[in-house]
Coordinates of C-alpha atoms in Angstrom, one line a residue:
M29 CA 3.2 29.1 -21.3
A30 CA 5.3 29.7 -18.2
S31 CA 8.2 27.4 -17.7
Q32 CA 8.1 24.8 -15.0
P33 CA 9.8 25.8 -11.7
D34 CA 13.1 24.1 -11.1
F35 CA 12.0 22.7 -7.8
I36 CA 9.2 20.7 -9.4
P37 CA 10.6 17.6 -11.2
F38 CA 7.2 16.6 -12.3
P39 CA 4.1 19.0 -12.6
S40 CA 2.1 18.0 -9.5
R41 CA -1.3 19.2 -8.6
R42 CA -0.8 18.8 -4.9
S43 CA 1.7 20.2 -2.5
V44 CA 3.7 18.2 0.0
V45 CA 2.1 18.4 3.5
H46 CA 4.4 18.9 6.5
S47 CA 3.8 18.3 10.2
T48 CA 5.7 17.8 13.5
N49 CA 2.8 16.2 15.4
G50 CA 2.2 13.1 13.2
M51 CA 0.6 12.4 9.9
V52 CA -2.0 10.4 8.2
A53 CA -1.9 9.6 4.4
C54 CA -4.7 7.5 2.9
T55 CA -7.2 7.4 0.0
Q56 CA -10.2 8.6 2.1
P57 CA -10.4 12.1 3.8
L58 CA -13.2 10.8 6.2
A59 CA -11.0 7.9 7.2
A60 CA -8.1 10.3 7.8
S61 CA -10.2 12.3 10.2
C62 CA -10.8 9.1 12.2
G63 CA -7.0 8.4 12.5
L64 CA -6.3 12.0 13.4
K65 CA -8.9 11.9 16.2
I66 CA -7.1 8.9 17.7
L67 CA -3.7 10.7 17.5
A68 CA -5.3 13.7 19.2
S69 CA -6.8 11.7 22.0
G70 CA -3.5 10.2 23.0
G71 CA -3.1 7.2 20.8
N72 CA 0.0 6.4 19.0
A73 CA 0.6 5.5 15.3
A74 CA -0.5 1.9 15.7
D75 CA -3.8 3.0 17.4
A76 CA -4.4 5.5 14.7
A77 CA -3.6 2.9 12.0
V78 CA -6.3 0.5 13.1
A79 CA -8.8 3.3 13.6
L80 CA -8.1 4.6 10.1
M81 CA -8.0 1.2 8.6
I82 CA -11.4 0.3 9.9
L83 CA -12.9 3.4 8.5
A84 CA -11.1 3.6 5.2
A85 CA -10.9 -0.1 4.3
G86 CA -12.8 -1.0 1.2
M87 CA -15.6 -3.1 2.4
N88 CA -15.5 -1.4 5.7
M89 CA -17.1 2.0 5.5
T90 CA -16.0 4.6 3.1
E91 CA -14.4 2.4 0.4
P92 CA -16.0 -1.1 0.4
C93 CA -14.9 -1.7 -3.1
S94 CA -11.3 -2.0 -2.1
T95 CA -10.9 -3.8 1.2
G96 CA -12.4 -4.7 4.6
I97 CA -12.8 -6.8 7.7
G98 CA -13.4 -9.9 5.5
G99 CA -9.9 -9.7 4.1
D100 CA -6.3 -9.8 5.2
M101 CA -3.7 -7.3 6.5
F102 CA 0.0 -6.8 6.8
C103 CA 1.9 -4.1 8.6
L104 CA 5.4 -2.9 9.3
Y105 CA 6.0 -0.9 12.5
Y106 CA 8.9 1.4 13.2
D107 CA 9.8 2.0 16.9
A108 CA 11.6 5.4 17.2
K109 CA 13.2 4.5 20.5
T110 CA 14.8 1.2 19.5
K111 CA 15.0 2.0 15.7
K112 CA 13.6 -1.5 15.2
V113 CA 11.4 -2.6 12.3
S114 CA 8.7 -5.2 13.2
A115 CA 6.2 -7.0 11.0
L116 CA 2.8 -8.6 11.5
N117 CA 1.4 -11.1 9.0
G118 CA -2.4 -11.0 9.2
S119 CA -3.2 -13.3 6.3
G120 CA -5.7 -16.1 6.6
R121 CA -5.5 -19.8 5.6
S122 CA -7.5 -22.2 3.5
G123 CA -9.9 -24.5 5.4
S124 CA -8.9 -27.9 6.8
K125 CA -11.2 -29.7 4.3
C126 CA -9.8 -27.7 1.3
T127 CA -7.7 -30.4 -0.2
L128 CA -6.3 -30.2 -3.7
E129 CA -8.2 -33.3 -4.8
R130 CA -11.5 -31.9 -3.4
I131 CA -11.2 -28.5 -5.0
R132 CA -10.1 -29.8 -8.4
S133 CA -13.1 -32.2 -8.3
D134 CA -15.5 -29.4 -7.4
L135 CA -14.0 -27.3 -10.3
K136 CA -14.4 -30.4 -12.6
L137 CA -10.7 -30.5 -13.5
Q138 CA -9.5 -33.8 -15.0
D139 CA -6.2 -35.4 -14.0
G140 CA -3.4 -33.7 -15.8
E141 CA -5.6 -30.7 -16.7
S142 CA -4.2 -27.4 -15.6
G143 CA -6.6 -24.9 -14.1
E144 CA -7.0 -22.2 -11.5
I145 CA -9.5 -21.1 -8.8
P146 CA -11.7 -18.4 -10.3
M147 CA -11.9 -15.2 -8.4
T148 CA -15.7 -15.5 -8.3
S149 CA -15.6 -19.0 -6.9
V150 CA -16.5 -19.7 -3.3
H151 CA -13.3 -21.8 -3.2
S152 CA -11.3 -18.6 -3.4
V153 CA -12.5 -17.6 0.1
T154 CA -9.9 -18.0 2.8
V155 CA -10.2 -17.3 6.6
P156 CA -10.1 -13.5 7.1
G157 CA -6.9 -12.4 8.9
A158 CA -7.9 -8.7 9.2
P159 CA -10.0 -8.8 12.4
A160 CA -7.3 -10.6 14.4
G161 CA -4.7 -8.4 12.8
W162 CA -6.4 -5.2 13.8
A163 CA -6.8 -6.4 17.4
D164 CA -3.2 -7.7 17.6
T165 CA -1.7 -4.5 16.1
V166 CA -3.3 -2.6 19.0
N167 CA -2.2 -5.2 21.6
I168 CA 1.4 -5.5 20.3
F169 CA 2.2 -2.0 19.2
G170 CA -0.5 0.2 20.6
S171 CA -0.1 2.9 23.3
G172 CA -2.3 1.1 25.8
K173 CA -4.2 4.4 26.3
L174 CA -7.2 3.4 24.2
S175 CA -9.2 0.2 24.1
L176 CA -10.1 -1.6 20.8
A177 CA -13.7 -0.6 21.4
E178 CA -12.7 3.1 21.7
I179 CA -10.6 2.8 18.5
L180 CA -13.5 1.2 16.6
A181 CA -16.2 3.6 17.8
P182 CA -15.7 6.4 15.2
A183 CA -16.1 3.9 12.4
A184 CA -19.2 2.3 14.0
D185 CA -20.7 5.8 14.4
M186 CA -20.1 6.6 10.8
G187 CA -21.8 3.4 9.7
E188 CA -24.8 4.1 11.8
N189 CA -25.1 7.8 11.0
G190 CA -24.0 7.7 7.4
F191 CA -21.2 9.2 5.3
P192 CA -21.0 10.9 1.9
V193 CA -19.5 8.7 -0.8
S194 CA -16.5 10.1 -2.6
E195 CA -16.1 10.4 -6.4
L196 CA -13.7 7.6 -7.4
T197 CA -15.2 5.2 -4.8
A198 CA -18.6 5.7 -6.3
Q199 CA -17.3 4.7 -9.7
F200 CA -15.6 1.6 -8.4
W201 CA -18.7 0.7 -6.3
A202 CA -20.9 0.9 -9.4
S203 CA -18.5 -1.3 -11.4
G204 CA -18.8 -4.0 -8.7
E205 CA -22.6 -3.8 -8.3
N206 CA -23.4 -6.8 -10.6
K207 CA -20.7 -8.8 -8.9
L208 CA -22.4 -8.3 -5.6
R209 CA -25.8 -9.4 -6.9
K210 CA -24.4 -12.6 -8.5
A211 CA -22.3 -13.6 -5.5
S212 CA -24.6 -13.2 -2.6
P213 CA -28.3 -13.3 -1.6
N214 CA -27.4 -10.6 0.9
F215 CA -26.2 -8.1 -1.7
S216 CA -28.6 -5.4 -0.5
E217 CA -26.5 -4.9 2.7
I218 CA -23.9 -3.0 0.6
L219 CA -26.2 -1.2 -1.8
K220 CA -28.4 1.9 -1.4
K221 CA -32.2 1.7 -1.3
D222 CA -33.8 3.3 -4.4
A223 CA -37.4 2.5 -5.3
S224 CA -36.7 3.4 -8.9
A225 CA -33.9 0.8 -9.3
G226 CA -34.8 -2.5 -10.8
D227 CA -34.8 -4.5 -7.6
G228 CA -34.9 -1.5 -5.3
Y229 CA -31.2 -1.2 -4.7
R230 CA -28.2 0.3 -6.5
A231 CA -24.6 1.5 -5.8
P232 CA -24.5 4.9 -4.1
K233 CA -23.5 7.9 -6.1
A234 CA -20.8 10.5 -5.3
G235 CA -21.9 12.8 -2.6
E236 CA -24.8 10.6 -1.5
L237 CA -25.1 9.4 2.1
F238 CA -24.6 5.7 2.8
R239 CA -25.2 3.8 6.0
N240 CA -24.0 0.4 6.9
P241 CA -25.5 -0.4 10.4
N242 CA -24.7 -4.1 9.9
L243 CA -21.0 -3.4 9.6
A244 CA -21.2 -1.0 12.5
R245 CA -22.6 -3.8 14.6
T246 CA -19.7 -6.1 13.5
F247 CA -17.2 -3.4 14.6
R248 CA -18.9 -3.0 18.0
T249 CA -18.9 -6.7 18.5
L250 CA -15.2 -6.9 17.7
G251 CA -14.4 -3.9 19.9
K252 CA -16.4 -5.3 22.9
E253 CA -15.5 -9.0 22.7
G254 CA -12.2 -8.9 20.9
K255 CA -11.2 -11.6 18.4
K256 CA -13.6 -14.1 19.7
G257 CA -16.4 -11.8 18.8
F258 CA -15.6 -12.3 15.1
Y259 CA -14.2 -15.8 15.0
T260 CA -16.9 -17.4 17.2
G261 CA -20.6 -16.7 17.7
R262 CA -23.0 -14.9 15.4
I263 CA -20.5 -13.5 12.9
A264 CA -18.6 -16.7 12.5
N265 CA -21.8 -18.7 12.1
E266 CA -23.1 -16.4 9.4
F267 CA -19.7 -16.5 7.7
V268 CA -19.6 -20.3 7.5
K269 CA -23.2 -20.5 6.5
V270 CA -22.9 -18.3 3.4
V271 CA -19.7 -20.2 2.4
Q272 CA -21.2 -23.6 2.8
D273 CA -24.5 -22.5 1.1
L274 CA -22.5 -21.6 -1.9
G275 CA -20.6 -25.0 -1.9
G276 CA -17.5 -24.1 0.0
H277 CA -15.7 -26.1 2.7
L278 CA -14.8 -23.7 5.4
E279 CA -15.8 -24.7 8.9
L280 CA -16.2 -23.0 12.3
E281 CA -13.1 -24.8 13.4
D282 CA -11.1 -23.1 10.7
L283 CA -12.0 -19.7 12.1
V284 CA -11.3 -20.7 15.7
H285 CA -7.9 -22.2 14.5
H286 CA -6.9 -18.8 13.1
M287 CA -8.0 -16.9 16.2
E288 CA -6.0 -19.2 18.5
L289 CA -2.9 -19.0 16.4
G290 CA -3.2 -15.2 16.3
T291 CA -1.5 -12.8 13.9
E292 CA 2.0 -14.0 13.2
R293 CA 5.0 -11.9 14.2
V294 CA 7.6 -12.4 11.5
D295 CA 11.0 -11.0 10.8
P296 CA 10.9 -8.4 8.0
I297 CA 13.3 -8.8 5.1
S298 CA 15.5 -6.0 3.8
L299 CA 18.0 -5.0 1.2
T300 CA 20.6 -2.2 1.4
F301 CA 20.2 0.0 -1.7
N302 CA 22.9 2.3 -3.1
D303 CA 24.6 2.3 0.3
E304 CA 22.1 5.0 1.3
V305 CA 19.0 3.3 2.6
E306 CA 17.7 0.0 3.8
V307 CA 14.4 -1.0 2.2
W308 CA 12.1 -3.2 4.3
E309 CA 9.4 -5.5 3.1
H310 CA 7.3 -8.4 4.4
P311 CA 8.8 -11.9 3.7
P312 CA 6.8 -14.5 1.8
N313 CA 3.9 -15.4 1.7
G314 CA 3.9 -11.7 0.7
Q315 CA 5.4 -10.5 -2.6
G316 CA 7.5 -7.7 -1.1
I317 CA 10.5 -9.8 -2.1
V318 CA 9.8 -8.9 -5.8
A319 CA 10.6 -5.3 -5.0
L320 CA 13.8 -6.1 -3.2
M321 CA 14.9 -8.5 -5.9
A322 CA 14.2 -5.9 -8.7
L323 CA 16.1 -3.2 -6.8
G324 CA 19.1 -5.6 -6.3
I325 CA 19.1 -6.5 -9.9
L326 CA 19.0 -2.9 -10.9
E327 CA 22.0 -2.2 -8.7
E328 CA 23.9 -5.1 -10.3
L329 CA 23.1 -3.7 -13.7
E330 CA 24.5 -0.3 -12.7
R331 CA 27.6 -1.8 -11.1
G332 CA 28.3 -4.0 -14.1
G333 CA 28.0 -1.2 -16.6
K334 CA 25.0 -2.7 -18.4
T335 CA 23.1 0.5 -17.7
S336 CA 24.0 4.1 -17.1
K337 CA 23.9 5.3 -13.5
F338 CA 20.2 5.8 -12.7
A339 CA 20.8 9.3 -11.3
D340 CA 22.3 10.3 -14.7
M341 CA 19.3 9.0 -16.7
K342 CA 16.4 11.0 -17.8
H343 CA 13.3 10.1 -15.7
N344 CA 11.0 7.7 -17.6
S345 CA 13.4 7.6 -20.5
T346 CA 13.6 4.5 -22.8
E347 CA 16.8 3.2 -21.1
Y348 CA 15.3 3.7 -17.6
L349 CA 12.0 2.1 -18.3
H350 CA 13.5 -0.9 -20.2
A351 CA 15.8 -1.6 -17.2
L352 CA 13.0 -1.5 -14.7
V353 CA 10.6 -3.6 -16.8
E354 CA 13.2 -6.2 -17.3
A355 CA 14.3 -6.4 -13.7
L356 CA 10.7 -6.8 -12.6
H357 CA 10.1 -9.5 -15.3
I358 CA 13.0 -11.5 -13.9
S359 CA 11.9 -11.0 -10.3
F360 CA 8.3 -12.0 -11.0
A361 CA 9.4 -15.1 -12.8
D362 CA 11.1 -16.2 -9.5
A363 CA 8.3 -15.0 -7.2
T364 CA 5.4 -16.8 -9.0
W365 CA 7.3 -20.0 -8.2
W366 CA 8.9 -19.4 -4.9
V367 CA 6.5 -17.2 -3.0
T368 CA 4.2 -19.2 -0.8
D369 CA 3.5 -20.0 2.9
P370 CA 6.9 -20.5 4.6
N371 CA 5.3 -22.4 7.4
E372 CA 4.4 -25.1 4.9
V373 CA 7.2 -24.9 2.3
D374 CA 10.9 -24.2 2.6
V375 CA 11.1 -20.8 0.9
P376 CA 14.7 -19.7 0.1
T377 CA 14.1 -16.1 1.0
T378 CA 17.6 -15.3 2.1
Q379 CA 19.1 -16.8 -1.1
L380 CA 16.6 -15.0 -3.4
I381 CA 17.8 -11.6 -2.2
S382 CA 21.5 -12.4 -1.8
R383 CA 23.9 -10.4 -3.9
E384 CA 25.4 -13.5 -5.5
Y385 CA 22.0 -14.8 -6.7
L386 CA 20.9 -11.3 -7.9
A387 CA 24.1 -10.9 -9.9
E388 CA 23.4 -14.2 -11.6
R389 CA 19.8 -13.2 -12.5
A390 CA 21.1 -9.8 -13.7
K391 CA 23.0 -11.6 -16.4
L392 CA 19.7 -12.4 -18.1
F393 CA 19.3 -8.6 -18.9
D394 CA 19.7 -7.5 -22.5
P395 CA 20.2 -3.7 -22.8
K396 CA 19.0 -3.8 -26.5
K397 CA 15.8 -5.8 -26.4
A398 CA 13.0 -7.2 -24.4
S399 CA 13.9 -10.5 -22.7
K400 CA 12.2 -13.9 -23.1
V401 CA 12.7 -14.7 -19.4
H402 CA 9.8 -16.8 -18.1
H403 CA 11.6 -19.4 -16.0
H404 CA 12.4 -19.2 -12.3
G405 CA 15.9 -19.5 -10.9
S406 CA 17.1 -22.1 -8.4
P407 CA 18.6 -20.2 -5.5
A408 CA 18.2 -23.2 -3.2
H409 CA 20.5 -25.6 -5.0
N410 CA 23.2 -25.3 -2.3
R411 CA 20.7 -25.8 0.6
S412 CA 20.4 -29.1 2.6
D413 CA 0.9 -10.5 -2.2
T414 CA -6.4 -3.0 -1.4
V415 CA -6.1 0.0 0.6
Y416 CA -2.7 1.2 1.7
F417 CA -2.1 3.9 4.2
A418 CA 0.7 5.3 6.3
V419 CA 0.6 6.8 9.8
S420 CA 3.2 8.5 12.0
D421 CA 2.9 10.0 15.5
R422 CA 4.6 12.9 17.3
D423 CA 7.1 10.5 19.0
G424 CA 8.6 9.4 15.7
N425 CA 6.9 6.0 15.5
A426 CA 5.3 5.0 12.2
V427 CA 3.2 2.3 10.7
S428 CA 3.1 1.1 7.1
F429 CA -0.3 -0.7 6.9
I430 CA -2.2 -2.5 4.1
N431 CA -5.5 -4.3 4.1
S432 CA -7.4 -6.0 1.2
N433 CA -10.2 -8.2 0.0
Y434 CA -8.0 -8.8 -3.1
G435 CA -10.3 -8.4 -6.1
G436 CA -12.3 -5.3 -5.3
F437 CA -15.3 -6.6 -3.3
G438 CA -13.4 -9.9 -3.1
M439 CA -15.4 -13.0 -3.9
A440 CA -18.3 -10.6 -2.9
A441 CA -20.5 -13.0 -0.8
I442 CA -21.9 -11.3 2.3
P443 CA -22.6 -13.0 5.6
H444 CA -26.1 -12.1 6.6
G445 CA -26.4 -9.2 8.9
C446 CA -22.6 -8.5 9.0
G447 CA -22.2 -5.8 6.4
F448 CA -18.9 -7.1 4.8
T449 CA -17.8 -9.2 1.8
L450 CA -15.5 -12.2 1.8
Q451 CA -12.1 -12.0 0.2
N452 CA -11.0 -14.2 -2.7
R453 CA -7.3 -14.5 -1.8
G454 CA -7.4 -18.2 -2.4
A455 CA -7.5 -17.6 -6.1
N456 CA -3.7 -17.2 -5.9
F457 CA -3.2 -20.8 -5.0
S458 CA -1.7 -23.1 -7.7
L459 CA -3.7 -26.2 -8.6
E460 CA -0.5 -28.0 -9.8
K461 CA 0.5 -30.7 -7.3
D462 CA 4.3 -30.1 -7.7
H463 CA 4.1 -26.3 -7.4
P464 CA 5.4 -24.8 -4.0
N465 CA 2.3 -22.7 -3.8
V466 CA -0.1 -25.6 -4.4
L467 CA -3.4 -25.5 -2.5
A468 CA -3.3 -27.5 0.7
P469 CA -5.4 -27.5 3.9
R470 CA -4.8 -24.6 6.3
K471 CA -2.1 -23.0 4.1
R472 CA -1.6 -19.4 3.2
P473 CA -1.5 -18.5 -0.5
Y474 CA 0.8 -16.1 -2.5
H475 CA -0.2 -12.7 -1.2
T476 CA -0.1 -9.4 -3.2
I477 CA -0.5 -6.8 -0.4
I478 CA 2.8 -5.4 0.8
P479 CA 3.6 -2.4 3.0
A480 CA 7.1 -0.9 2.7
L481 CA 9.3 1.0 5.1
V482 CA 12.7 2.6 4.5
T483 CA 15.4 3.5 7.1
N484 CA 18.6 5.5 6.6
K485 CA 21.6 3.2 6.4
D486 CA 24.0 5.3 8.5
D487 CA 22.0 5.5 11.7
G488 CA 18.9 3.4 11.4
S489 CA 16.6 6.4 11.5
L490 CA 13.3 6.4 9.7
H491 CA 13.5 7.6 6.1
S492 CA 9.9 6.9 5.1
V493 CA 6.9 4.6 5.2
Y494 CA 5.2 4.1 1.9
G495 CA 3.2 1.8 -0.3
V496 CA 1.4 1.5 -3.6
M497 CA -1.8 -0.6 -3.6
G498 CA -3.1 -2.6 -6.5
G499 CA -2.6 -6.4 -6.9
F500 CA 0.6 -7.3 -8.6
M501 CA 1.2 -3.6 -9.4
Q502 CA 2.4 -3.2 -5.8
P503 CA 6.1 -4.2 -6.0
Q504 CA 6.3 -2.4 -9.4
G505 CA 5.0 0.7 -7.7
H506 CA 7.4 0.3 -4.8
V507 CA 10.4 0.2 -7.1
Q508 CA 9.3 3.2 -9.2
V509 CA 8.2 5.5 -6.4
L510 CA 11.4 4.7 -4.4
L511 CA 13.6 5.5 -7.3
N512 CA 11.7 8.7 -8.0
Q513 CA 12.7 9.8 -4.5
L514 CA 16.3 8.5 -4.4
A515 CA 17.6 8.8 -8.0
F516 CA 15.5 11.7 -9.2
K517 CA 15.1 13.6 -5.9
H518 CA 11.3 13.9 -6.2
N519 CA 9.5 15.0 -3.1
P520 CA 6.8 12.7 -1.7
Q521 CA 4.0 14.2 -3.8
T522 CA 5.8 14.4 -7.1
A523 CA 7.2 10.9 -6.6
L524 CA 3.6 9.6 -6.5
D525 CA 2.2 11.8 -9.2
A526 CA 4.8 11.0 -11.9
P527 CA 3.5 8.6 -14.6
R528 CA 4.1 4.9 -14.0
F529 CA 4.2 1.7 -15.9
C530 CA 2.6 -1.6 -15.1
I531 CA 3.5 -5.1 -16.4
G532 CA 0.4 -7.1 -17.3
A533 CA -2.2 -4.8 -15.8
G534 CA -0.9 -5.7 -12.4
M535 CA -1.8 -9.4 -12.9
P536 CA 1.2 -11.2 -14.5
D537 CA 0.7 -14.7 -15.5
A538 CA 2.6 -17.3 -13.4
G539 CA 6.0 -16.4 -14.8
E540 CA 5.0 -16.4 -18.4
V541 CA 6.1 -12.9 -19.3
T542 CA 6.9 -13.4 -23.0
G543 CA 4.6 -11.0 -25.0
Q544 CA 3.1 -9.6 -21.9
I545 CA 1.7 -6.1 -22.2
V546 CA 3.6 -3.3 -20.6
Y547 CA 1.1 -0.6 -19.8
L548 CA 2.4 3.0 -19.8
E549 CA 0.6 5.8 -18.2
D550 CA -0.4 8.9 -20.1
G551 CA 2.3 11.5 -19.7
I552 CA 5.2 9.3 -20.8
D553 CA 6.8 10.7 -23.9
K554 CA 5.4 9.3 -27.2
K555 CA 9.0 8.8 -28.5
V556 CA 9.7 6.5 -25.5
V557 CA 6.6 4.5 -26.3
D558 CA 7.8 4.0 -29.9
E559 CA 11.4 3.1 -28.8
L560 CA 10.2 0.5 -26.3
R561 CA 8.1 -1.1 -29.0
S562 CA 11.1 -1.2 -31.3
M563 CA 12.9 -3.2 -28.6
G564 CA 10.3 -5.8 -28.6
H565 CA 8.1 -4.7 -25.7
N566 CA 4.3 -5.1 -26.2
V567 CA 3.3 -1.6 -25.1
E568 CA -0.1 0.0 -24.6
L569 CA -0.7 3.7 -23.5
V570 CA -3.4 4.1 -20.8
K571 CA -5.5 7.2 -20.2
G572 CA -8.5 8.3 -18.1
I573 CA -10.2 6.2 -15.5
R574 CA -8.1 3.1 -16.6
R575 CA -5.1 4.8 -14.9
S576 CA -6.4 3.1 -11.7
L577 CA -4.4 0.0 -12.7
F578 CA -1.2 1.9 -11.8
G579 CA -2.2 1.8 -8.1
R580 CA -2.7 4.4 -5.5
G581 CA 0.2 5.2 -3.2
Q582 CA 1.0 7.1 0.0
I583 CA 4.3 8.4 1.4
I584 CA 5.3 9.8 4.7
Q585 CA 9.0 10.9 4.9
S586 CA 10.7 11.7 8.1
Q587 CA 13.7 13.9 9.0
M588 CA 15.2 15.6 12.0
E589 CA 15.1 19.4 12.2
E590 CA 16.6 21.1 15.3
G591 CA 16.1 17.9 17.3
Q592 CA 12.5 17.5 16.3
V593 CA 10.9 15.1 13.9
V594 CA 9.4 16.7 10.8
Y595 CA 7.1 14.7 8.5
S596 CA 6.6 15.4 4.8
A597 CA 3.8 13.5 3.1
G598 CA 2.1 13.0 -0.2
S599 CA -1.0 11.1 -1.3
D600 CA -1.7 9.7 -4.8
L601 CA -3.8 11.9 -7.1
R602 CA -5.2 8.6 -8.5
G603 CA -7.3 8.3 -5.3
D604 CA -9.8 10.4 -3.4
G605 CA -7.7 11.0 -0.3
G606 CA -4.8 13.1 0.8
A607 CA -2.1 13.6 3.4
F608 CA -3.3 15.2 6.6
P609 CA -1.3 16.6 9.5
A610 CA -2.1 15.9 13.1
W611 CA -2.7 18.8 15.5

């Protein structure tokens, strides 16, 4: 067997894609073509981001088992002229009648009894933030050359004319078929007609054409009428009807309330890493702070000599994986307590990512064995969280964008004649009255979806936009993929292709990490697996289709060559998509 070339740190099946005119990286090639059309017709990165999102998003057209217009969105935007990073929080809220007492009663929970909102329960449905988020992304960051209707038109055309379903999407669609049937009387809107099937409908297979005229109609309404086309009128009425028919408490006024508030412009949070780059994430109620905390703890471990320098370690070695797993354990223990809606609760975001606090938390690390850390810290004692994609344009602007229904098809109920499912993001609320993330009326829950953006520390220029989708896997993926690039000098494609780990299948219990399974992807050395087990880690090796739990990521790197921006992109081989250059 020929030896591996020196320039390939990990044997990758895909090449890096380069371009000077912009780039789209996503899980769906058909979606990418939509974004590329917008770039070619004069739109900028934000215009293309919304066009691509609407086509690629799970419930939307080509990948309805991942995300859609019935979910939420977050984005980070890099302005090449000002070198400023901006953020939009497009997450929705619980209803005004969704009190803790009412929901606990509906779930038949007794006083003092712990419990949670099931992801299949109608009480997990929150107001969708995605429709307003798409419209506001275009209004705030867009070029002004294209209307929302023009941006949505390619997606609507595809829904009306049909599109071939891709391989992995077909598998995920089939796995969610029964969930659709159980959740909604309108399940047939997102299944394919087949007279030979039990009730005349089934999930579409790979390569088959699928049409969704109802979703196309929803897109055209949003494009023509703007936000009010979704949050009032026919769509809103059908949305509220299906929720209330299933016993939920959302009202038309809740949708109007979100529309009138609009998508929230927030200040992104960042952490300088290794004096080389500044890593940007969304603040709470998103879980991007987990990635920043873990990176900060890792830096403290290196500074304090508790670990070797990461650049000197072997990639995915026992020492390396132990340090990352432990840093993320500690970070999640904090996040599952502190991450909630900062408009409703005083979240100590600045303190959580301060060097002083991270140095204290780093003291919990034991280089010889797995920790028993399951408690959160108290950083405030001195005080009075899917599809992800990345887009860049020829002018150097870039968008890191993520949109999700949360659990696959979400709660899976479908408003009649609308062609999309409802998200189940409310399942992340706590039902414990003293918890910061406790359910309350018109409150945003802990959110898993997080876009990431990296700038160069010396001049503020764009280093990259990237993300790794997949529930609570996302901050874990952010840390691993970034270190692949910085410490091990992987290119964007190999950084994504390298085997990853995932704590708790991407769904860690609320801070209870003791005994939690650490899933390792096939390709990690068997000796490393055995050594981690000997240190007390509960390890399981994952192969085949189950590798989807490690998420699907995209990266677009940026650098200047002879005064011109050159983009280099990679797309995760765990998804159907790729990285595509603009022309």
